[in-house]
CSV table of N, CA, C and O in Angstrom, one decimal:
chain,number,residue,atom,x,y,z
A,1,MET,N,60.3,-102.5,87.1
A,1,MET,CA,59.7,-103.7,87.6
A,1,MET,C,60.6,-104.9,87.5
A,1,MET,O,61.2,-105.1,86.4
A,2,ASN,N,60.8,-105.7,88.6
A,2,ASN,CA,61.7,-106.8,88.6
A,2,ASN,C,60.8,-108.1,88.6
A,2,ASN,O,60.4,-108.5,89.7
A,3,LEU,N,60.6,-108.7,87.4
A,3,LEU,CA,59.7,-109.9,87.4
A,3,LEU,C,60.4,-111.1,87.9
A,3,LEU,O,59.7,-112.1,88.1
A,4,ASP,N,61.7,-111.0,88.2
A,4,ASP,CA,62.4,-112.1,88.8
A,4,ASP,C,61.8,-112.5,90.2
A,4,ASP,O,61.8,-113.6,90.6
A,5,PHE,N,61.2,-111.5,90.9
A,5,PHE,CA,60.6,-111.7,92.2
A,5,PHE,C,59.3,-112.4,92.1
A,5,PHE,O,58.9,-113.1,93.0
A,6,PHE,N,58.6,-112.3,91.0
A,6,PHE,CA,57.2,-112.7,90.9
A,6,PHE,C,57.0,-114.2,91.3
A,6,PHE,O,56.3,-114.5,92.2
A,7,GLY,N,57.7,-115.1,90.6
A,7,GLY,CA,57.6,-116.5,90.8
A,7,GLY,C,57.9,-116.9,92.3
A,7,GLY,O,57.2,-117.7,92.9
A,8,GLU,N,59.0,-116.4,92.8
A,8,GLU,CA,59.4,-116.7,94.1
A,8,GLU,C,58.4,-116.2,95.2
A,8,GLU,O,58.1,-116.9,96.1
A,9,ARG,N,58.0,-115.0,95.0
A,9,ARG,CA,57.0,-114.4,95.9
A,9,ARG,C,55.7,-115.1,95.8
A,9,ARG,O,55.0,-115.3,96.8
A,10,LEU,N,55.3,-115.4,94.6
A,10,LEU,CA,54.0,-116.1,94.4
A,10,LEU,C,54.0,-117.5,95.2
A,10,LEU,O,53.1,-117.8,95.9
A,11,LYS,N,55.1,-118.2,95.0
A,11,LYS,CA,55.3,-119.5,95.7
A,11,LYS,C,55.3,-119.3,97.2
A,11,LYS,O,54.6,-120.1,97.9
A,12,ALA,N,56.0,-118.4,97.7
A,12,ALA,CA,56.1,-118.2,99.1
A,12,ALA,C,54.7,-117.8,99.7
A,12,ALA,O,54.3,-118.3,100.8
A,13,MET,N,54.0,-116.9,99.0
A,13,MET,CA,52.7,-116.5,99.5
A,13,MET,C,51.7,-117.6,99.4
A,13,MET,O,50.8,-117.8,100.3
A,14,ARG,N,51.8,-118.4,98.3
A,14,ARG,CA,50.9,-119.6,98.2
A,14,ARG,C,51.1,-120.5,99.3
A,14,ARG,O,50.1,-121.0,100.0
A,15,LYS,N,52.3,-120.8,99.6
A,15,LYS,CA,52.6,-121.8,100.7
A,15,LYS,C,52.2,-121.2,102.1
A,15,LYS,O,51.8,-121.9,103.0
A,16,ALA,N,52.4,-119.9,102.2
A,16,ALA,CA,52.0,-119.2,103.5
A,16,ALA,C,50.5,-119.4,103.7
A,16,ALA,O,50.0,-119.5,104.9
A,17,LYS,N,49.7,-119.4,102.6
A,17,LYS,CA,48.3,-119.6,102.7
A,17,LYS,C,47.9,-121.1,102.8
A,17,LYS,O,46.7,-121.5,102.7
A,18,ARG,N,48.9,-121.9,102.8
A,18,ARG,CA,48.7,-123.4,102.8
A,18,ARG,C,47.9,-123.9,101.6
A,18,ARG,O,47.1,-124.8,101.8
A,19,LEU,N,48.2,-123.4,100.5
A,19,LEU,CA,47.6,-123.8,99.2
A,19,LEU,C,48.6,-124.6,98.4
A,19,LEU,O,49.8,-124.2,98.3
A,20,THR,N,48.2,-125.6,97.8
A,20,THR,CA,49.0,-126.3,96.8
A,20,THR,C,48.9,-125.6,95.5
A,20,THR,O,48.0,-124.8,95.3
A,21,GLN,N,49.8,-126.0,94.5
A,21,GLN,CA,49.6,-125.4,93.2
A,21,GLN,C,48.2,-125.8,92.6
A,21,GLN,O,47.6,-125.0,92.0
A,22,LEU,N,47.8,-127.0,92.9
A,22,LEU,CA,46.5,-127.5,92.4
A,22,LEU,C,45.4,-126.7,93.1
A,22,LEU,O,44.4,-126.3,92.4
A,23,ASP,N,45.5,-126.4,94.4
A,23,ASP,CA,44.4,-125.6,95.0
A,23,ASP,C,44.3,-124.3,94.3
A,23,ASP,O,43.2,-123.8,94.0
A,24,LEU,N,45.4,-123.6,94.1
A,24,LEU,CA,45.4,-122.3,93.5
A,24,LEU,C,44.9,-122.3,92.1
A,24,LEU,O,44.1,-121.5,91.7
A,25,SER,N,45.3,-123.4,91.4
A,25,SER,CA,44.9,-123.5,90.0
A,25,SER,C,43.4,-123.6,89.9
A,25,SER,O,42.8,-123.1,89.0
A,26,LYS,N,42.8,-124.4,90.8
A,26,LYS,CA,41.4,-124.6,90.8
A,26,LYS,C,40.6,-123.3,91.1
A,26,LYS,O,39.6,-123.0,90.4
A,27,ARG,N,41.1,-122.5,92.0
A,27,ARG,CA,40.5,-121.3,92.4
A,27,ARG,C,40.6,-120.3,91.2
A,27,ARG,O,39.7,-119.4,91.1
A,28,LEU,N,41.7,-120.3,90.5
A,28,LEU,CA,41.9,-119.4,89.4
A,28,LEU,C,41.3,-119.9,88.1
A,28,LEU,O,41.3,-119.2,87.0
A,29,GLU,N,40.9,-121.2,88.1
A,29,GLU,CA,40.4,-121.9,86.9
A,29,GLU,C,41.4,-121.9,85.8
A,29,GLU,O,41.1,-121.6,84.6
A,30,VAL,N,42.7,-122.3,86.2
A,30,VAL,CA,43.7,-122.5,85.2
A,30,VAL,C,44.4,-123.9,85.5
A,30,VAL,O,44.0,-124.5,86.6
A,31,SER,N,45.3,-124.3,84.7
A,31,SER,CA,45.9,-125.6,85.0
A,31,SER,C,47.0,-125.5,86.1
A,31,SER,O,47.5,-124.4,86.3
A,32,LYS,N,47.3,-126.6,86.7
A,32,LYS,CA,48.4,-126.7,87.7
A,32,LYS,C,49.7,-126.3,87.0
A,32,LYS,O,50.5,-125.6,87.6
A,33,GLY,N,49.8,-126.7,85.8
A,33,GLY,CA,51.0,-126.4,85.0
A,33,GLY,C,51.2,-124.9,84.8
A,33,GLY,O,52.3,-124.4,84.8
A,34,THR,N,50.1,-124.2,84.7
A,34,THR,CA,50.1,-122.7,84.6
A,34,THR,C,50.7,-122.1,85.8
A,34,THR,O,51.6,-121.2,85.8
A,35,ILE,N,50.3,-122.6,87.0
A,35,ILE,CA,50.8,-122.1,88.3
A,35,ILE,C,52.3,-122.4,88.4
A,35,ILE,O,53.1,-121.6,88.8
A,36,SER,N,52.7,-123.6,88.0
A,36,SER,CA,54.1,-124.0,88.0
A,36,SER,C,54.9,-123.1,87.1
A,36,SER,O,56.0,-122.6,87.5
A,37,ALA,N,54.4,-122.7,85.9
A,37,ALA,CA,55.1,-121.9,85.0
A,37,ALA,C,55.2,-120.5,85.6
A,37,ALA,O,56.3,-119.8,85.5
A,38,TYR,N,54.2,-120.0,86.3
A,38,TYR,CA,54.3,-118.7,87.0
A,38,TYR,C,55.4,-118.7,88.0
A,38,TYR,O,56.2,-117.8,88.1
A,39,GLU,N,55.4,-119.8,88.8
A,39,GLU,CA,56.4,-119.8,89.9
A,39,GLU,C,57.8,-120.0,89.4
A,39,GLU,O,58.8,-119.6,90.1
A,40,GLN,N,58.0,-120.6,88.2
A,40,GLN,CA,59.3,-120.8,87.7
A,40,GLN,C,59.8,-119.6,86.8
A,40,GLN,O,60.9,-119.6,86.3
A,41,GLY,N,58.9,-118.6,86.7
A,41,GLY,CA,59.2,-117.5,85.9
A,41,GLY,C,59.2,-117.7,84.4
A,41,GLY,O,59.7,-117.0,83.6
A,42,LEU,N,58.5,-118.8,84.0
A,42,LEU,CA,58.4,-119.1,82.5
A,42,LEU,C,57.3,-118.3,81.9
A,42,LEU,O,57.3,-118.2,80.6
A,43,SER,N,56.3,-117.9,82.6
A,43,SER,CA,55.2,-117.1,82.1
A,43,SER,C,54.6,-116.3,83.2
A,43,SER,O,54.9,-116.5,84.4
A,44,TYR,N,53.8,-115.3,82.9
A,44,TYR,CA,53.2,-114.4,83.8
A,44,TYR,C,51.7,-114.3,83.6
A,44,TYR,O,51.2,-114.4,82.5
A,45,PRO,N,50.9,-114.1,84.6
A,45,PRO,CA,49.5,-114.0,84.5
A,45,PRO,C,49.0,-112.7,83.8
A,45,PRO,O,49.7,-111.7,83.9
A,46,ALA,N,47.9,-112.8,83.2
A,46,ALA,CA,47.2,-111.6,82.7
A,46,ALA,C,46.8,-110.7,83.9
A,46,ALA,O,46.7,-111.2,85.0
A,47,LEU,N,46.5,-109.5,83.6
A,47,LEU,CA,46.2,-108.5,84.7
A,47,LEU,C,45.0,-109.0,85.5
A,47,LEU,O,45.1,-109.0,86.7
A,48,ALA,N,44.0,-109.5,84.8
A,48,ALA,CA,42.8,-109.9,85.6
A,48,ALA,C,43.1,-111.1,86.5
A,48,ALA,O,42.7,-111.2,87.6
A,49,THR,N,44.0,-112.0,86.0
A,49,THR,CA,44.4,-113.2,86.8
A,49,THR,C,45.3,-112.7,88.0
A,49,THR,O,45.2,-113.2,89.1
A,50,LEU,N,46.2,-111.7,87.7
A,50,LEU,CA,47.0,-111.2,88.8
A,50,LEU,C,46.1,-110.6,89.9
A,50,LEU,O,46.4,-110.8,91.1
A,51,VAL,N,45.1,-109.9,89.5
A,51,VAL,CA,44.2,-109.3,90.5
A,51,VAL,C,43.5,-110.4,91.4
A,51,VAL,O,43.5,-110.4,92.6
A,52,GLU,N,43.1,-111.5,90.7
A,52,GLU,CA,42.5,-112.7,91.4
A,52,GLU,C,43.6,-113.3,92.4
A,52,GLU,O,43.2,-113.7,93.5
A,53,ILE,N,44.8,-113.4,91.9
A,53,ILE,CA,45.9,-114.0,92.7
A,53,ILE,C,46.0,-113.2,94.0
A,53,ILE,O,46.1,-113.7,95.1
A,54,CYS,N,46.1,-111.9,93.8
A,54,CYS,CA,46.3,-111.0,95.0
A,54,CYS,C,45.1,-111.1,95.9
A,54,CYS,O,45.3,-111.1,97.2
A,55,THR,N,43.9,-111.2,95.4
A,55,THR,CA,42.7,-111.4,96.3
A,55,THR,C,42.8,-112.7,97.1
A,55,THR,O,42.6,-112.7,98.3
A,56,ILE,N,43.1,-113.8,96.4
A,56,ILE,CA,43.2,-115.1,97.0
A,56,ILE,C,44.3,-115.1,98.1
A,56,ILE,O,44.1,-115.7,99.1
A,57,LEU,N,45.4,-114.5,97.8
A,57,LEU,CA,46.6,-114.6,98.7
A,57,LEU,C,46.7,-113.5,99.6
A,57,LEU,O,47.6,-113.4,100.5
A,58,ASP,N,45.7,-112.6,99.6
A,58,ASP,CA,45.7,-111.4,100.5
A,58,ASP,C,47.0,-110.6,100.5
A,58,ASP,O,47.6,-110.3,101.5
A,59,THR,N,47.4,-110.3,99.3
A,59,THR,CA,48.7,-109.5,99.1
A,59,THR,C,48.5,-108.5,98.0
A,59,THR,O,47.5,-108.5,97.3
A,60,SER,N,49.5,-107.7,97.8
A,60,SER,CA,49.4,-106.7,96.8
A,60,SER,C,50.2,-107.1,95.5
A,60,SER,O,51.2,-107.9,95.6
A,61,ALA,N,49.8,-106.6,94.4
A,61,ALA,CA,50.5,-106.8,93.2
A,61,ALA,C,51.9,-106.2,93.2
A,61,ALA,O,52.8,-106.7,92.7
A,62,ASP,N,52.0,-105.0,93.9
A,62,ASP,CA,53.3,-104.4,94.1
A,62,ASP,C,54.3,-105.3,94.7
A,62,ASP,O,55.4,-105.4,94.3
A,63,TYR,N,53.8,-106.0,95.8
A,63,TYR,CA,54.7,-107.0,96.4
A,63,TYR,C,55.1,-108.1,95.5
A,63,TYR,O,56.3,-108.4,95.4
A,64,LEU,N,54.1,-108.7,94.9
A,64,LEU,CA,54.4,-109.9,94.0
A,64,LEU,C,55.3,-109.5,92.9
A,64,LEU,O,56.2,-110.3,92.4
A,65,LEU,N,55.2,-108.3,92.3
A,65,LEU,CA,55.9,-107.9,91.2
A,65,LEU,C,57.3,-107.3,91.6
A,65,LEU,O,58.1,-106.9,90.7
A,66,GLY,N,57.6,-107.2,92.8
A,66,GLY,CA,58.9,-106.6,93.2
A,66,GLY,C,58.9,-105.1,93.3
A,66,GLY,O,60.0,-104.5,93.4
A,67,LEU,N,57.8,-104.5,93.1
A,67,LEU,CA,57.8,-103.0,93.2
A,67,LEU,C,57.8,-102.5,94.6
A,67,LEU,O,58.2,-101.3,94.8
A,68,SER,N,57.5,-103.3,95.5
A,68,SER,CA,57.5,-103.0,97.0
A,68,SER,C,58.0,-104.2,97.7
A,68,SER,O,57.8,-105.3,97.4
A,69,ASP,N,58.8,-103.9,98.8
A,69,ASP,CA,59.2,-105.0,99.7
A,69,ASP,C,58.2,-105.1,100.9
A,69,ASP,O,58.5,-105.8,101.8
A,70,ASP,N,57.2,-104.3,100.9
A,70,ASP,CA,56.2,-104.3,102.0
A,70,ASP,C,55.4,-105.6,101.9
A,70,ASP,O,54.6,-105.7,100.9
A,71,LEU,N,55.6,-106.4,102.8
A,71,LEU,CA,54.9,-107.7,102.8
A,71,LEU,C,53.6,-107.5,103.5
A,71,LEU,O,53.4,-107.7,104.6
A,72,SER,N,52.6,-107.1,102.6
A,72,SER,CA,51.3,-106.8,103.2
A,72,SER,C,50.3,-107.9,102.8
A,72,SER,O,49.8,-107.9,101.7
A,73,PHE,N,50.2,-108.8,103.7
A,73,PHE,CA,49.1,-109.8,103.6
A,73,PHE,C,48.7,-110.3,104.9
A,73,PHE,O,49.4,-110.0,105.9
A,74,LYS,N,47.6,-110.9,105.0
A,74,LYS,CA,47.0,-111.3,106.3
A,74,LYS,C,47.5,-112.8,106.5
A,74,LYS,O,47.3,-113.6,105.6
A,75,MET,N,48.0,-113.0,107.7
A,75,MET,CA,48.5,-114.4,108.0
A,75,MET,C,47.6,-115.0,109.0
A,75,MET,O,48.0,-115.7,109.9
A,76,GLY,N,46.3,-114.7,108.9
A,76,GLY,CA,45.3,-115.2,109.8
A,76,GLY,C,45.3,-116.8,109.7
A,76,GLY,O,45.5,-117.3,108.6
A,77,GLY,N,45.2,-117.4,110.8
A,77,GLY,CA,45.1,-118.8,110.9
A,77,GLY,C,46.5,-119.5,111.1
A,77,GLY,O,46.6,-120.7,111.3
A,78,LEU,N,47.6,-118.7,111.0
A,78,LEU,CA,48.9,-119.2,111.2
A,78,LEU,C,49.3,-118.9,112.6
A,78,LEU,O,48.9,-117.9,113.2
A,79,THR,N,50.0,-119.9,113.2
A,79,THR,CA,50.6,-119.6,114.5
A,79,THR,C,51.7,-118.6,114.5
A,79,THR,O,52.2,-118.3,113.4
A,80,ASP,N,52.1,-118.1,115.6
A,80,ASP,CA,53.2,-117.2,115.6
A,80,ASP,C,54.5,-117.8,115.0
A,80,ASP,O,55.2,-117.2,114.3
A,81,ALA,N,54.7,-119.1,115.3
A,81,ALA,CA,55.9,-119.8,114.8
A,81,ALA,C,55.8,-119.9,113.3
A,81,ALA,O,56.8,-119.8,112.6
A,82,GLN,N,54.6,-120.2,112.8
A,82,GLN,CA,54.4,-120.4,111.3
A,82,GLN,C,54.6,-119.0,110.7
A,82,GLN,O,55.3,-118.9,109.6
A,83,THR,N,54.1,-118.0,111.3
A,83,THR,CA,54.3,-116.6,110.7
A,83,THR,C,55.8,-116.3,110.7
A,83,THR,O,56.3,-115.8,109.6
A,84,ASP,N,56.5,-116.5,111.7
A,84,ASP,CA,57.9,-116.3,111.8
A,84,ASP,C,58.7,-117.0,110.7
A,84,ASP,O,59.5,-116.5,110.0
A,85,SER,N,58.3,-118.3,110.5
A,85,SER,CA,58.9,-119.1,109.4
A,85,SER,C,58.7,-118.5,108.0
A,85,SER,O,59.6,-118.5,107.2
A,86,VAL,N,57.4,-118.1,107.8
A,86,VAL,CA,57.1,-117.5,106.5
A,86,VAL,C,58.0,-116.2,106.3
A,86,VAL,O,58.6,-116.1,105.2
A,87,LEU,N,58.1,-115.4,107.2
A,87,LEU,CA,58.8,-114.2,107.1
A,87,LEU,C,60.3,-114.4,106.9
A,87,LEU,O,61.0,-113.8,106.2
A,88,GLN,N,60.8,-115.4,107.6
A,88,GLN,CA,62.2,-115.8,107.5
A,88,GLN,C,62.5,-116.4,106.1
A,88,GLN,O,63.5,-116.1,105.5
A,89,PHE,N,61.5,-117.1,105.6
A,89,PHE,CA,61.7,-117.7,104.2
A,89,PHE,C,61.7,-116.6,103.2
A,89,PHE,O,62.6,-116.6,102.3
A,90,VAL,N,60.8,-115.6,103.3
A,90,VAL,CA,60.8,-114.5,102.4
A,90,VAL,C,62.1,-113.7,102.4
A,90,VAL,O,62.6,-113.4,101.4
A,91,ALA,N,62.6,-113.5,103.6
A,91,ALA,CA,63.8,-112.7,103.8
A,91,ALA,C,65.0,-113.5,103.2
A,91,ALA,O,65.9,-112.9,102.5
A,92,LEU,N,65.0,-114.8,103.3
A,92,LEU,CA,66.0,-115.6,102.7
A,92,LEU,C,66.0,-115.5,101.2
A,92,LEU,O,67.1,-115.4,100.5
A,93,ILE,N,64.8,-115.6,100.6
A,93,ILE,CA,64.7,-115.4,99.2
A,93,ILE,C,65.2,-114.1,98.7
A,93,ILE,O,65.9,-114.0,97.7
A,94,GLU,N,64.8,-113.0,99.4
A,94,GLU,CA,65.2,-111.7,99.0
A,94,GLU,C,66.7,-111.5,99.1
A,94,GLU,O,67.4,-110.9,98.3
A,95,ARG,N,67.4,-112.1,100.2
A,95,ARG,CA,68.8,-112.0,100.3
A,95,ARG,C,69.5,-112.8,99.2
A,95,ARG,O,70.5,-112.3,98.6
A,96,ALA,N,69.0,-113.9,98.8
A,96,ALA,CA,69.5,-114.7,97.7
A,96,ALA,C,69.4,-113.9,96.4
A,96,ALA,O,70.3,-113.9,95.6
A,97,ASN,N,68.3,-113.2,96.2
A,97,ASN,CA,68.1,-112.4,95.0
A,97,ASN,C,69.1,-111.2,95.0
A,97,ASN,O,69.7,-110.9,93.9
A,98,ASP,N,69.3,-110.6,96.1
A,98,ASP,CA,70.3,-109.6,96.2
A,98,ASP,C,71.7,-110.0,95.8
A,98,ASP,O,72.4,-109.4,95.1
A,99,ILE,N,72.1,-111.2,96.3
A,99,ILE,CA,73.4,-111.8,96.0
A,99,ILE,C,73.5,-112.0,94.5
A,99,ILE,O,74.5,-111.7,93.8
A,100,VAL,N,72.5,-112.6,93.9
A,100,VAL,CA,72.5,-112.9,92.4
A,100,VAL,C,72.5,-111.6,91.6
A,100,VAL,O,73.3,-111.5,90.7
A,101,ASN,N,71.8,-110.6,92.1
A,101,ASN,CA,71.7,-109.4,91.3
A,101,ASN,C,73.0,-108.6,91.5
A,101,ASN,O,73.4,-107.7,90.6
A,102,ASP,N,73.8,-108.8,92.5
A,102,ASP,CA,75.1,-108.1,92.7
A,102,ASP,C,76.2,-108.7,91.9
A,102,ASP,O,77.3,-108.1,91.8
A,103,GLN,N,76.0,-109.9,91.4
A,103,GLN,CA,77.1,-110.6,90.6
A,103,GLN,C,77.2,-110.1,89.2
A,103,GLN,O,76.4,-109.6,88.6
């Protein structure tokens, strides 16, 4: 399991759903600082919280945890251009991670 992916993928998925850190924190009943810490890789959610995150963001824990590169989430409500932007952003993050991991 590569937890380096978690924060970056969480942030990308949150933004894809057009949620702020505050929006997500309210839905999870945690502080905004907790979401920030997750996204920075400073801490990780408990299993029950991870399940809630996956439900809210319509994605899998495997994807968020870096166990799978299968970007399985629903992008309902996004235009084709917005969907393309999200996918390009995720690909950019993954390429950057590959470069860092190869060093």
